CSV table of C-alpha atoms in Angstrom, one decimal:
chain,number,residue,atom,x,y,z
K,206,MET,CA,-30.6,79.9,-50.3
K,207,GLY,CA,-29.2,80.6,-46.2
K,208,ILE,CA,-26.0,81.3,-45.7
K,209,VAL,CA,-24.2,79.6,-42.4
K,210,ALA,CA,-20.9,80.6,-40.9
K,211,GLY,CA,-18.8,78.1,-39.4
K,212,LEU,CA,-16.0,79.1,-36.9
K,213,ASP,CA,-12.7,76.7,-35.4
K,214,SER,CA,-11.3,78.7,-32.6
K,215,SER,CA,-7.9,76.3,-32.7
K,216,PRO,CA,-5.5,76.7,-30.4
K,217,GLU,CA,-3.2,78.9,-32.2
K,218,PHE,CA,-5.4,80.8,-34.4
K,219,THR,CA,-9.8,81.4,-35.8
K,220,ARG,CA,-10.5,80.1,-39.0
K,221,ILE,CA,-14.5,81.0,-39.7
K,222,VAL,CA,-16.1,79.7,-42.8
K,223,VAL,CA,-19.3,80.9,-44.2
K,224,CYS,CA,-21.3,78.3,-46.2
K,225,ASP,CA,-24.2,78.0,-48.8
K,226,SER,CA,-26.6,76.3,-45.9
K,227,ASP,CA,-28.3,74.2,-48.8
K,228,THR,CA,-24.9,72.6,-50.2
K,229,GLY,CA,-22.3,73.3,-47.9
K,230,ALA,CA,-20.2,75.0,-50.9
K,231,VAL,CA,-18.0,77.7,-49.4
K,232,LEU,CA,-18.8,81.5,-50.4
K,233,ARG,CA,-16.0,83.1,-48.3
K,234,GLN,CA,-13.4,82.5,-45.4
K,235,GLY,CA,-12.1,84.4,-43.3
K,236,TYR,CA,-8.4,83.9,-40.2
K,237,ALA,CA,-7.0,85.1,-37.6
K,238,PRO,CA,-3.8,83.9,-35.3
K,239,HIS,CA,-4.8,84.6,-32.0
K,240,PRO,CA,-2.7,87.2,-30.0
K,241,VAL,CA,0.5,86.1,-28.7
K,242,GLU,CA,1.0,87.9,-24.8
K,243,SER,CA,1.3,85.8,-22.2
K,244,PRO,CA,-2.3,85.7,-20.2
K,245,GLU,CA,-2.2,88.1,-17.0
K,246,GLY,CA,-0.5,87.5,-14.0
K,247,GLY,CA,2.4,85.6,-15.8
K,248,GLY,CA,1.5,82.2,-16.8
K,249,ARG,CA,2.6,79.1,-18.4
K,250,PRO,CA,2.5,78.1,-22.2
K,251,SER,CA,-1.1,75.8,-21.1
K,252,ASP,CA,-2.8,78.2,-19.5
K,253,VAL,CA,-4.3,81.3,-21.9
K,254,ASP,CA,-6.1,84.1,-21.3
K,255,PRO,CA,-9.7,83.5,-23.3
K,256,GLN,CA,-9.9,87.5,-24.4
K,257,ALA,CA,-7.4,86.2,-27.1
K,258,TRP,CA,-10.1,83.9,-28.1
K,259,LEU,CA,-12.0,86.6,-29.2
K,260,LEU,CA,-9.7,89.1,-30.5
K,261,SER,CA,-9.0,86.8,-33.0
K,262,LEU,CA,-12.6,85.5,-33.4
K,263,GLY,CA,-13.5,89.7,-34.4
K,264,GLU,CA,-10.3,89.9,-36.3
K,265,ALA,CA,-11.2,86.6,-38.5
K,266,ALA,CA,-14.5,87.9,-38.7
K,267,GLY,CA,-13.3,91.1,-40.3
K,268,GLY,CA,-14.5,92.9,-43.3
K,269,GLY,CA,-18.0,92.3,-43.2
K,270,LEU,CA,-17.6,88.0,-43.1
K,271,LEU,CA,-20.4,87.0,-41.8
K,272,GLU,CA,-22.9,89.9,-43.8
K,273,GLY,CA,-25.8,87.9,-44.3
K,274,VAL,CA,-25.3,85.0,-42.1
K,275,GLN,CA,-28.6,83.4,-40.4
K,276,ALA,CA,-26.8,80.8,-38.0
K,277,ILE,CA,-23.0,80.1,-36.8
K,278,GLY,CA,-22.0,77.4,-35.4
K,279,VAL,CA,-18.6,76.8,-32.9
K,280,SER,CA,-15.9,74.6,-33.1
K,281,ALA,CA,-12.9,75.1,-30.7
K,282,GLN,CA,-10.0,73.1,-28.7
K,283,ALA,CA,-10.5,70.3,-27.0
K,284,ASN,CA,-9.1,69.5,-23.3
K,285,SER,CA,-9.6,73.2,-22.1
K,286,VAL,CA,-10.9,74.3,-18.7
K,287,VAL,CA,-12.6,77.8,-18.5
K,288,PRO,CA,-13.5,78.5,-14.7
K,289,LEU,CA,-15.7,81.0,-14.0
K,290,ASP,CA,-16.4,82.6,-10.6
K,291,SER,CA,-20.1,83.3,-9.7
K,292,GLN,CA,-20.2,86.3,-11.9
K,293,GLY,CA,-19.3,85.1,-14.9
K,294,ASN,CA,-15.5,86.2,-14.3
K,295,THR,CA,-12.2,83.9,-15.5
K,296,VAL,CA,-11.1,83.1,-12.0
K,297,ARG,CA,-7.4,82.2,-13.5
K,298,PRO,CA,-6.3,81.9,-17.1
K,299,ALA,CA,-7.7,78.7,-19.2
K,300,MET,CA,-6.1,75.8,-18.7
K,301,VAL,CA,-5.5,74.2,-22.1
K,302,GLY,CA,-4.2,71.0,-24.5
K,303,GLY,CA,-1.6,68.9,-23.1
K,304,ASP,CA,-0.7,69.7,-19.9
K,305,LYS,CA,2.3,67.1,-18.3
K,306,ARG,CA,2.3,68.9,-15.4
K,307,SER,CA,-1.5,67.3,-14.7
K,308,GLN,CA,0.4,63.9,-14.7
K,309,VAL,CA,0.6,63.3,-11.0
K,310,ALA,CA,-3.1,64.6,-10.8
K,311,ALA,CA,-4.2,62.0,-13.1
K,312,ALA,CA,-2.7,59.2,-11.2
K,313,ASP,CA,-4.6,60.8,-7.7
K,314,LEU,CA,-8.0,60.1,-9.7
K,315,ILE,CA,-7.2,56.8,-10.9
K,316,ASP,CA,-6.4,55.8,-7.1
K,317,ALA,CA,-9.2,58.2,-5.5
K,318,LEU,CA,-11.8,55.7,-7.7
K,319,GLY,CA,-10.6,52.9,-7.2
K,320,GLY,CA,-8.9,52.3,-10.6
K,321,ARG,CA,-8.7,52.1,-14.4
K,322,GLU,CA,-11.7,49.8,-15.1
K,323,VAL,CA,-14.0,51.7,-12.2
K,324,TRP,CA,-12.6,54.9,-14.0
K,325,ALA,CA,-13.7,53.4,-17.7
K,326,HIS,CA,-17.1,52.1,-16.7
K,327,ALA,CA,-18.1,55.6,-15.2
K,328,VAL,CA,-17.3,57.5,-18.0
K,329,GLY,CA,-16.3,55.9,-20.7
K,330,SER,CA,-12.4,56.8,-20.1
K,331,VAL,CA,-9.4,56.1,-18.1
K,332,PRO,CA,-8.4,60.7,-16.0
K,333,GLN,CA,-5.4,61.3,-18.3
K,334,ALA,CA,-2.9,64.7,-18.2
K,335,ALA,CA,-4.1,66.8,-20.6
K,336,GLN,CA,-8.5,66.5,-19.8
K,337,PRO,CA,-10.1,68.6,-18.1
K,338,VAL,CA,-11.3,66.6,-14.8
K,339,THR,CA,-7.0,66.0,-14.1
K,340,LYS,CA,-6.5,69.4,-14.2
K,341,LEU,CA,-9.4,70.5,-12.0
K,342,ARG,CA,-7.1,67.7,-8.8
K,343,TRP,CA,-4.8,69.8,-10.0
K,344,LEU,CA,-5.6,73.2,-9.8
K,345,ALA,CA,-7.6,72.1,-6.6
K,346,ARG,CA,-3.9,71.2,-5.2
K,347,THR,CA,-1.9,73.7,-6.9
K,348,GLU,CA,-4.0,76.9,-6.9
K,349,PRO,CA,-6.7,76.4,-3.9
K,350,GLU,CA,-8.1,79.9,-3.8
K,351,ALA,CA,-9.0,80.0,-7.6
K,352,ALA,CA,-10.0,76.9,-6.9
K,353,ALA,CA,-12.0,77.3,-3.6
K,354,ARG,CA,-13.8,80.7,-6.6
K,355,THR,CA,-14.5,78.3,-8.6
K,356,ALA,CA,-18.8,78.1,-9.4
K,357,VAL,CA,-19.1,77.7,-13.3
K,358,LEU,CA,-16.8,75.6,-15.4
K,359,LEU,CA,-16.9,75.9,-19.7
K,360,GLN,CA,-14.6,74.2,-22.3
K,361,ALA,CA,-13.5,76.7,-25.1
K,362,HIS,CA,-16.4,76.1,-27.0
K,363,ASP,CA,-19.3,76.7,-24.5
K,364,TRP,CA,-17.4,79.8,-23.4
K,365,LEU,CA,-17.7,80.5,-27.1
K,366,VAL,CA,-21.5,80.3,-27.8
K,367,TRP,CA,-21.5,82.3,-24.2
K,368,GLN,CA,-19.8,85.3,-25.4
K,369,LEU,CA,-21.5,85.1,-28.4
K,370,LEU,CA,-24.9,85.1,-26.6
K,371,GLY,CA,-24.2,88.0,-24.8
K,372,ARG,CA,-23.4,86.1,-21.4
K,373,PRO,CA,-26.9,84.8,-20.6
K,374,VAL,CA,-28.0,82.9,-17.2
K,375,ARG,CA,-28.0,79.5,-19.5
K,376,ARG,CA,-25.0,77.7,-20.3
K,377,THR,CA,-24.7,75.3,-22.8
K,378,THR,CA,-22.7,72.2,-24.2
K,379,ASP,CA,-22.9,69.2,-26.4
K,380,ARG,CA,-22.4,66.0,-26.0
K,381,GLY,CA,-18.8,66.1,-28.1
K,382,GLY,CA,-17.8,68.6,-25.3
K,383,ALA,CA,-19.0,66.7,-22.4
K,384,SER,CA,-17.5,63.8,-22.9
K,385,GLY,CA,-14.5,64.5,-23.4
K,386,THR,CA,-14.3,66.5,-19.7
K,387,GLY,CA,-14.3,63.0,-17.3
K,388,TYR,CA,-17.2,64.3,-15.1
K,389,TRP,CA,-19.8,63.6,-18.4
K,390,SER,CA,-20.7,59.7,-19.9
K,391,ALA,CA,-21.9,58.9,-23.3
K,392,ALA,CA,-23.6,55.4,-22.1
K,393,SER,CA,-25.7,57.1,-19.2
K,394,ASN,CA,-26.1,60.9,-21.4
K,395,GLY,CA,-25.4,62.3,-18.1
K,396,TYR,CA,-23.1,64.1,-15.5
K,397,ARG,CA,-21.2,62.6,-12.5
K,398,PRO,CA,-21.0,65.7,-10.8
K,399,ASP,CA,-18.8,63.2,-7.9
K,400,LEU,CA,-16.2,63.9,-9.8
K,401,VAL,CA,-15.8,66.5,-10.4
K,402,GLU,CA,-16.5,67.1,-6.5
K,403,MET,CA,-14.1,64.1,-5.9
K,404,ALA,CA,-11.1,66.7,-8.7
K,405,LEU,CA,-12.0,70.3,-7.7
K,406,GLY,CA,-13.2,69.9,-3.9
K,407,HIS,CA,-16.1,71.2,-4.3
K,408,GLN,CA,-19.8,70.9,-6.3
K,409,VAL,CA,-20.0,73.8,-9.5
K,410,MET,CA,-22.7,75.0,-12.2
K,411,LEU,CA,-21.7,72.8,-15.4
K,412,PRO,CA,-23.2,74.0,-19.3
K,413,GLU,CA,-26.3,71.8,-19.2
K,414,VAL,CA,-26.0,69.4,-22.3
K,415,ILE,CA,-27.9,70.2,-25.5
K,416,GLY,CA,-29.2,67.7,-28.9
K,417,PRO,CA,-27.0,68.2,-32.2
K,418,ALA,CA,-29.6,70.0,-33.9
K,419,ASP,CA,-30.8,72.6,-31.2
K,420,ALA,CA,-29.9,75.8,-30.9
K,421,ALA,CA,-28.1,77.8,-28.3
K,422,GLY,CA,-29.4,80.0,-28.3
K,423,THR,CA,-30.5,83.2,-30.3
K,424,THR,CA,-27.9,86.6,-30.4
K,425,PRO,CA,-29.2,90.0,-29.5
K,426,GLU,CA,-29.0,91.0,-33.5
K,427,GLY,CA,-31.4,87.7,-34.0
K,428,LEU,CA,-28.5,85.7,-35.8
K,429,LEU,CA,-29.3,81.8,-34.4
K,430,ILE,CA,-25.9,79.8,-32.7
K,431,SER,CA,-25.9,76.1,-32.5
K,432,ALA,CA,-24.9,74.1,-29.9
K,433,GLY,CA,-21.5,73.7,-31.2
K,434,THR,CA,-19.3,71.4,-30.6
K,435,GLY,CA,-15.4,69.9,-29.9
K,436,GLU,CA,-12.5,70.0,-32.9
K,437,THR,CA,-12.5,66.3,-33.9
K,438,GLN,CA,-15.6,66.7,-34.0
K,439,ALA,CA,-16.5,69.1,-35.8
K,440,ALA,CA,-14.0,67.9,-38.0
K,441,ALA,CA,-15.6,64.5,-38.1
K,442,PHE,CA,-18.8,65.9,-39.3
K,443,GLY,CA,-17.3,68.4,-41.9
K,444,LEU,CA,-15.1,65.2,-43.4
K,445,GLY,CA,-19.3,63.2,-43.3
K,446,ILE,CA,-18.5,60.5,-41.8
K,447,GLY,CA,-20.7,57.9,-40.7
K,448,LEU,CA,-20.6,53.7,-40.1
K,449,GLY,CA,-17.8,52.6,-41.1
K,450,ASP,CA,-16.0,55.0,-41.2
K,451,ALA,CA,-13.2,55.8,-39.5
K,452,VAL,CA,-10.2,58.8,-39.3
K,453,VAL,CA,-6.7,58.3,-39.4
K,454,SER,CA,-5.1,61.9,-38.5
K,455,LEU,CA,-0.8,62.2,-39.1
K,456,GLY,CA,0.3,64.1,-36.3
K,457,ALA,CA,3.3,64.5,-34.5
K,458,SER,CA,1.1,61.7,-33.0
K,459,GLY,CA,-1.4,59.7,-34.2
K,460,SER,CA,-5.5,59.6,-34.0
K,461,VAL,CA,-7.9,56.8,-34.9
K,462,MET,CA,-11.3,57.4,-34.5
K,463,ALA,CA,-14.5,55.9,-36.1
K,464,VAL,CA,-18.4,56.4,-36.1
K,465,HIS,CA,-20.3,53.1,-33.8
K,466,THR,CA,-23.4,53.2,-32.8
K,467,GLU,CA,-23.1,52.5,-28.7
K,468,PRO,CA,-20.3,54.2,-26.4
K,469,LEU,CA,-17.4,51.5,-25.8
K,470,VAL,CA,-16.1,50.8,-22.0
K,471,ASP,CA,-12.1,50.2,-22.3
K,472,GLN,CA,-10.4,49.3,-19.1
K,473,SER,CA,-7.3,49.9,-20.4
K,474,GLY,CA,-7.9,53.2,-21.0
K,475,MET,CA,-6.7,52.8,-24.3
K,476,ILE,CA,-10.3,54.0,-25.9
K,477,THR,CA,-11.3,57.4,-25.2
K,478,ALA,CA,-15.7,56.7,-25.0
K,479,LEU,CA,-16.5,60.4,-27.4
K,480,ALA,CA,-20.0,61.4,-28.2
K,481,ASP,CA,-19.7,62.5,-32.4
K,482,ALA,CA,-22.0,65.7,-33.5
K,483,THR,CA,-24.5,63.3,-34.4
K,484,GLY,CA,-26.3,62.0,-31.4
K,485,MET,CA,-24.0,58.4,-32.6
K,486,HIS,CA,-21.0,58.1,-30.7
K,487,LEU,CA,-16.6,58.3,-31.9
K,488,PRO,CA,-14.4,56.4,-30.0
K,489,VAL,CA,-10.9,57.0,-29.5
K,490,VAL,CA,-7.6,55.9,-29.9
K,491,THR,CA,-4.2,57.2,-29.6
K,492,THR,CA,-0.7,57.1,-30.8
K,493,LEU,CA,2.3,58.7,-29.6
K,494,ASN,CA,4.7,58.7,-32.7
K,495,ALA,CA,3.5,59.0,-36.2
K,496,VAL,CA,5.0,62.0,-37.7
K,497,ARG,CA,7.5,62.5,-34.7
K,498,THR,CA,8.7,58.8,-35.8
K,499,LEU,CA,9.3,60.4,-39.1
K,500,ARG,CA,11.1,63.1,-38.6
K,501,GLY,CA,13.6,61.5,-36.2
K,502,ALA,CA,14.5,58.8,-39.5
K,503,ALA,CA,14.8,61.8,-41.4
K,504,GLU,CA,17.3,63.8,-38.8
K,505,LEU,CA,18.9,60.1,-38.1
K,506,LEU,CA,19.7,59.7,-42.4
K,507,GLY,CA,20.6,63.5,-42.8
K,508,VAL,CA,17.8,64.3,-45.5
K,509,PRO,CA,16.6,67.4,-45.7
K,510,ASP,CA,12.4,67.2,-44.6
K,511,LEU,CA,9.8,64.6,-45.4
K,512,GLU,CA,9.2,64.5,-48.8
K,513,SER,CA,13.6,63.5,-49.5
K,514,LEU,CA,12.5,60.9,-47.0
K,515,SER,CA,9.5,59.6,-49.2
K,516,GLU,CA,11.7,59.8,-52.3
K,517,LEU,CA,14.2,57.9,-50.5
K,518,ALA,CA,11.8,55.1,-49.1
K,519,MET,CA,9.9,54.8,-52.8
K,520,LYS,CA,13.8,53.8,-53.4
K,521,SER,CA,12.9,50.6,-51.3
K,522,THR,CA,10.7,47.6,-51.6
K,523,PRO,CA,7.3,46.6,-49.0
K,524,GLY,CA,8.9,45.0,-45.6
K,525,SER,CA,12.2,47.2,-46.2
K,526,HIS,CA,14.3,44.4,-46.8
K,527,GLY,CA,13.5,42.8,-43.3
K,528,LEU,CA,14.2,45.8,-40.9
K,529,VAL,CA,10.7,46.5,-38.3
K,530,LEU,CA,10.9,49.6,-36.8
K,531,LEU,CA,8.2,49.9,-33.3
K,532,PRO,CA,8.2,53.5,-33.5
K,533,TYR,CA,7.8,53.9,-29.6
K,534,LEU,CA,9.9,56.8,-30.3
K,535,GLU,CA,8.5,58.4,-27.4
K,536,GLY,CA,7.0,55.5,-25.0
K,537,GLU,CA,3.4,54.4,-26.0
K,538,ARG,CA,0.4,54.8,-25.4
K,539,THR,CA,-1.1,51.9,-27.7
K,540,PRO,CA,0.0,50.0,-26.7
K,541,ASN,CA,0.3,51.2,-23.2
K,542,LEU,CA,4.3,51.1,-22.3
K,543,PRO,CA,4.9,55.0,-21.5
K,544,HIS,CA,8.3,53.7,-20.7
K,545,THR,CA,9.8,52.0,-23.1
K,546,ALA,CA,11.4,52.9,-26.0
K,547,GLY,CA,12.0,52.4,-30.1
K,548,THR,CA,13.3,49.1,-31.3
K,549,LEU,CA,14.7,48.3,-34.7
K,550,ALA,CA,14.8,44.5,-35.7
K,551,GLY,CA,15.9,42.4,-38.6
K,552,LEU,CA,19.3,44.5,-39.2
K,553,ARG,CA,21.3,41.8,-41.9
K,554,ARG,CA,24.2,43.5,-43.4
K,555,GLU,CA,21.6,43.8,-46.9
K,556,SER,CA,19.2,45.6,-45.2
K,557,MET,CA,21.5,48.5,-43.5
K,558,LYS,CA,21.3,50.4,-46.7
K,559,PRO,CA,19.6,53.9,-46.0
K,560,GLU,CA,16.1,53.5,-48.1
K,561,HIS,CA,15.4,50.2,-46.5
K,562,LEU,CA,15.8,52.4,-42.8
K,563,ALA,CA,13.7,55.5,-44.4
K,564,ARG,CA,10.5,52.4,-45.4
K,565,ALA,CA,10.7,50.6,-41.8
K,566,ALA,CA,10.0,54.6,-40.5
K,567,PHE,CA,7.0,55.1,-42.6
K,568,GLU,CA,6.2,50.9,-42.4
K,569,GLY,CA,6.6,51.8,-38.8
K,570,MET,CA,4.6,54.4,-37.7
K,571,LEU,CA,1.5,52.5,-40.7
K,572,CYS,CA,2.0,49.6,-38.7
K,573,GLY,CA,1.4,51.2,-35.3
K,574,LEU,CA,-1.5,53.4,-36.7
K,575,ALA,CA,-3.2,50.0,-37.8
K,576,ASP,CA,-2.5,48.3,-34.1
K,577,ALA,CA,-5.1,51.7,-33.7
K,578,LEU,CA,-7.2,50.5,-35.7
K,579,ASP,CA,-7.2,46.9,-34.4
K,580,VAL,CA,-8.6,47.9,-31.1
K,581,LEU,CA,-11.7,49.2,-32.8
K,582,ARG,CA,-12.6,46.8,-35.2
K,583,GLY,CA,-11.5,44.2,-32.0
K,584,ARG,CA,-14.3,45.7,-29.9
K,585,GLY,CA,-16.4,45.6,-33.2
K,586,VAL,CA,-16.4,48.7,-34.7
K,587,ASP,CA,-16.8,48.3,-38.3
K,588,VAL,CA,-13.6,50.1,-40.8
K,589,ARG,CA,-14.7,49.6,-44.0
K,590,ARG,CA,-13.0,52.3,-45.2
K,591,VAL,CA,-10.3,55.0,-43.6
K,592,PHE,CA,-9.9,59.1,-44.1
K,593,LEU,CA,-5.9,59.9,-43.3
K,594,LEU,CA,-5.7,63.6,-42.5
K,595,GLY,CA,-2.6,65.8,-42.4
K,596,ALA,CA,0.2,67.1,-44.4
K,597,ALA,CA,2.2,63.5,-43.9
K,598,ALA,CA,-1.1,61.6,-45.6
K,599,GLU,CA,0.3,63.3,-49.0
K,600,LEU,CA,3.5,62.1,-49.4
K,601,PRO,CA,3.8,58.8,-51.8
K,602,ALA,CA,6.0,56.6,-49.5
K,603,VAL,CA,2.5,56.9,-46.8
K,604,GLN,CA,0.4,57.4,-50.1
K,605,ALA,CA,2.2,53.6,-51.4
K,606,ALA,CA,2.3,52.0,-48.3
K,607,ALA,CA,-1.6,52.4,-46.4
K,608,PRO,CA,-4.3,51.1,-47.7
K,609,ALA,CA,-2.6,47.4,-47.9
K,610,LEU,CA,-1.3,47.8,-44.1
K,611,PHE,CA,-4.5,48.7,-43.2
K,612,GLY,CA,-6.5,46.5,-45.2
K,613,THR,CA,-8.7,48.5,-46.7
K,614,GLN,CA,-10.0,51.3,-48.9
K,615,VAL,CA,-8.5,54.5,-48.0
K,616,VAL,CA,-9.3,57.9,-48.5
K,617,VAL,CA,-7.7,61.0,-48.7
K,618,PRO,CA,-9.2,64.0,-48.6
K,619,GLN,CA,-8.0,67.8,-49.3
K,620,PRO,CA,-7.0,69.8,-47.2
K,621,ALA,CA,-9.3,71.9,-46.4
K,622,ASP,CA,-11.0,73.4,-42.9
K,623,TYR,CA,-12.9,70.7,-42.0
K,624,ALA,CA,-13.6,71.8,-38.4
K,625,ALA,CA,-14.8,75.0,-39.6
K,626,ILE,CA,-17.0,73.2,-42.2
K,627,GLY,CA,-18.0,70.6,-39.6
K,628,SER,CA,-19.4,73.5,-37.5
K,629,ALA,CA,-21.1,75.7,-40.0
K,630,ARG,CA,-22.8,72.2,-41.1
K,631,GLN,CA,-24.5,72.0,-37.8
K,632,ALA,CA,-25.1,75.2,-37.3
K,633,ALA,CA,-27.3,74.9,-40.9
K,634,TRP,CA,-28.8,71.8,-39.5
K,635,ALA,CA,-30.1,73.7,-36.7
K,636,LEU,CA,-31.4,76.3,-39.0
K,637,GLY,CA,-33.0,74.3,-40.5
K,638,VAL,CA,-35.2,72.7,-37.4
K,639,SER,CA,-36.0,76.3,-36.1
K,640,GLN,CA,-37.9,76.8,-40.2
K,641,GLY,CA,-39.5,73.6,-39.7
K,642,THR,CA,-37.2,72.3,-43.2
K,643,LEU,CA,-35.0,69.7,-41.9
K,644,ASP,CA,-35.7,67.0,-38.8
K,645,ALA,CA,-33.6,67.5,-35.6
K,646,ARG,CA,-32.3,63.5,-36.5
K,647,THR,CA,-30.9,63.7,-40.4
K,648,PRO,CA,-28.1,66.5,-40.8
K,649,PRO,CA,-28.2,68.2,-43.6
K,650,VAL,CA,-26.6,66.7,-47.1
K,651,TRP,CA,-23.9,68.4,-47.8
K,652,GLN,CA,-21.3,68.2,-50.9
K,653,GLY,CA,-18.3,65.7,-50.0
K,654,ALA,CA,-14.8,66.1,-49.2
K,655,VAL,CA,-12.5,66.3,-53.0
K,656,ALA,CA,-10.9,63.3,-51.5
K,657,GLN,CA,-8.3,61.1,-53.9
K,658,VAL,CA,-9.0,57.3,-52.7
K,659,LEU,CA,-6.5,54.6,-53.1
K,660,GLU,CA,-7.3,51.1,-52.8
K,661,PRO,CA,-5.2,48.3,-51.7
K,662,GLY,CA,-5.8,45.7,-54.7
K,663,GLU,CA,-3.2,43.0,-55.0
K,664,GLU,CA,-1.4,45.1,-52.5
K,665,LEU,CA,-3.0,43.7,-49.4
K,666,ALA,CA,-1.9,40.5,-49.3
K,667,VAL,CA,2.4,41.9,-48.6
K,668,GLY,CA,0.7,44.6,-47.1
K,669,GLN,CA,-0.3,42.2,-44.7
K,670,ALA,CA,2.4,40.2,-44.2
K,671,VAL,CA,4.5,43.1,-43.5
K,672,ARG,CA,1.8,44.2,-41.0
K,673,GLN,CA,2.6,40.6,-39.7
K,674,GLN,CA,6.5,40.6,-39.6
K,675,PHE,CA,5.6,44.1,-37.2
K,676,VAL,CA,3.3,42.3,-35.3
K,677,SER,CA,5.8,38.7,-34.5
K,678,VAL,CA,8.7,41.4,-33.5
K,679,ARG,CA,6.2,43.5,-31.3
K,680,GLU,CA,5.0,40.4,-29.3
K,681,GLN,CA,8.8,39.3,-29.3
K,682,THR,CA,9.9,42.4,-27.8
K,683,HIS,CA,6.5,43.6,-25.9
K,684,PRO,CA,4.7,39.6,-25.2
K,685,GLY,CA,0.7,41.0,-24.5
K,686,ALA,CA,1.4,44.7,-24.7
K,687,LEU,CA,-1.3,45.0,-27.2
K,688,ARG,CA,-4.5,42.3,-26.6
K,689,THR,CA,-7.4,44.2,-28.4
């Protein structure tokens, strides 16, 4: 039996799982929050000193957690930029997360290359404020001295892998991480250095993109370090999703991703054509309004929490007595309506009850995510079952409505550290390939996530009628906004 570890460095903490390399059984775990000190030189909320990631990694791995481990996989938050100088030192704090200060830079880049369609064909996505390529344009415009000193670009998981290996001359990344940068194309499997130069003002060194089962190297102590990947790709790999599977994540905003055989070019910008951690593709569609819709409804109705909102919603019936909520409370990305507001339609005297509004909030959120699913289905992505993630997936009102509104089987996995588990699975794959016991084209088969399976059953026709009611209101209010 081999032992491997998966390390996930999220925006707030580091989580480590140690697993049996054959079965994926979790043997032990470690956790530590990132230190909360502000980055050197003041900085902003979207600026982080990467040393914080190393400090929490060391704390999470304390107490002999990694004893006996033969290989480590690393995942980390996406949309991060770690700019290094020619000596390998950071020229400024890492730029991480959703970054509203880059919105003007995103618009600049779209215009500079000739529009959204040109970008979609170039790299499979249209620049957004959070993407590394956009942050580079912001850096060049706002901090030209730091931009001029930048000689190497890494993302968070690239930087952590490089540090674990003792900062070698060779720097690596994987297809999954590279596909989110805005300057690597999953379709051509290569970088677009001209886009880096357009954004930053000059050429830089970019990490070598290695294969899903390749090792990035070996530590001085003999530990194999796998390629690493982004948090999204690691979570998908940890869940074990494959062709026919989609994952719907319920955070404040929502996302829908599915495994596909080829990259998708989408000039509307609704689809981000990521690569996954196995050599396949992982198109993602995002909505801006998921659980924030439920929280807004709870505040409006004066109920204390989402559990109470769910209980209230269950007193209503499918269709919410004709109430339809278009949940575009923060504007929306899918459909692309950045400056709109939400709409409540179908008000009648008999529908003006708290339980009907509560139900409309759940149905509106899920119909918005069903729209995102339809964007993928409309491009030929096969969806036979949907994995539903996030704390809100446990709510009875979500579980009662989701299968019929999505029109397919819904799987609700037990909460677990799927990104860390996916990183460990990648480590087991690289270890097996290095030892000649696994094929580089076939990842290790691990036990699947423990999950609750929900079928649409007899509710399917009712759910589809509710969905059609939502689509009709959307089309009346925003004609032609969503073309799937």
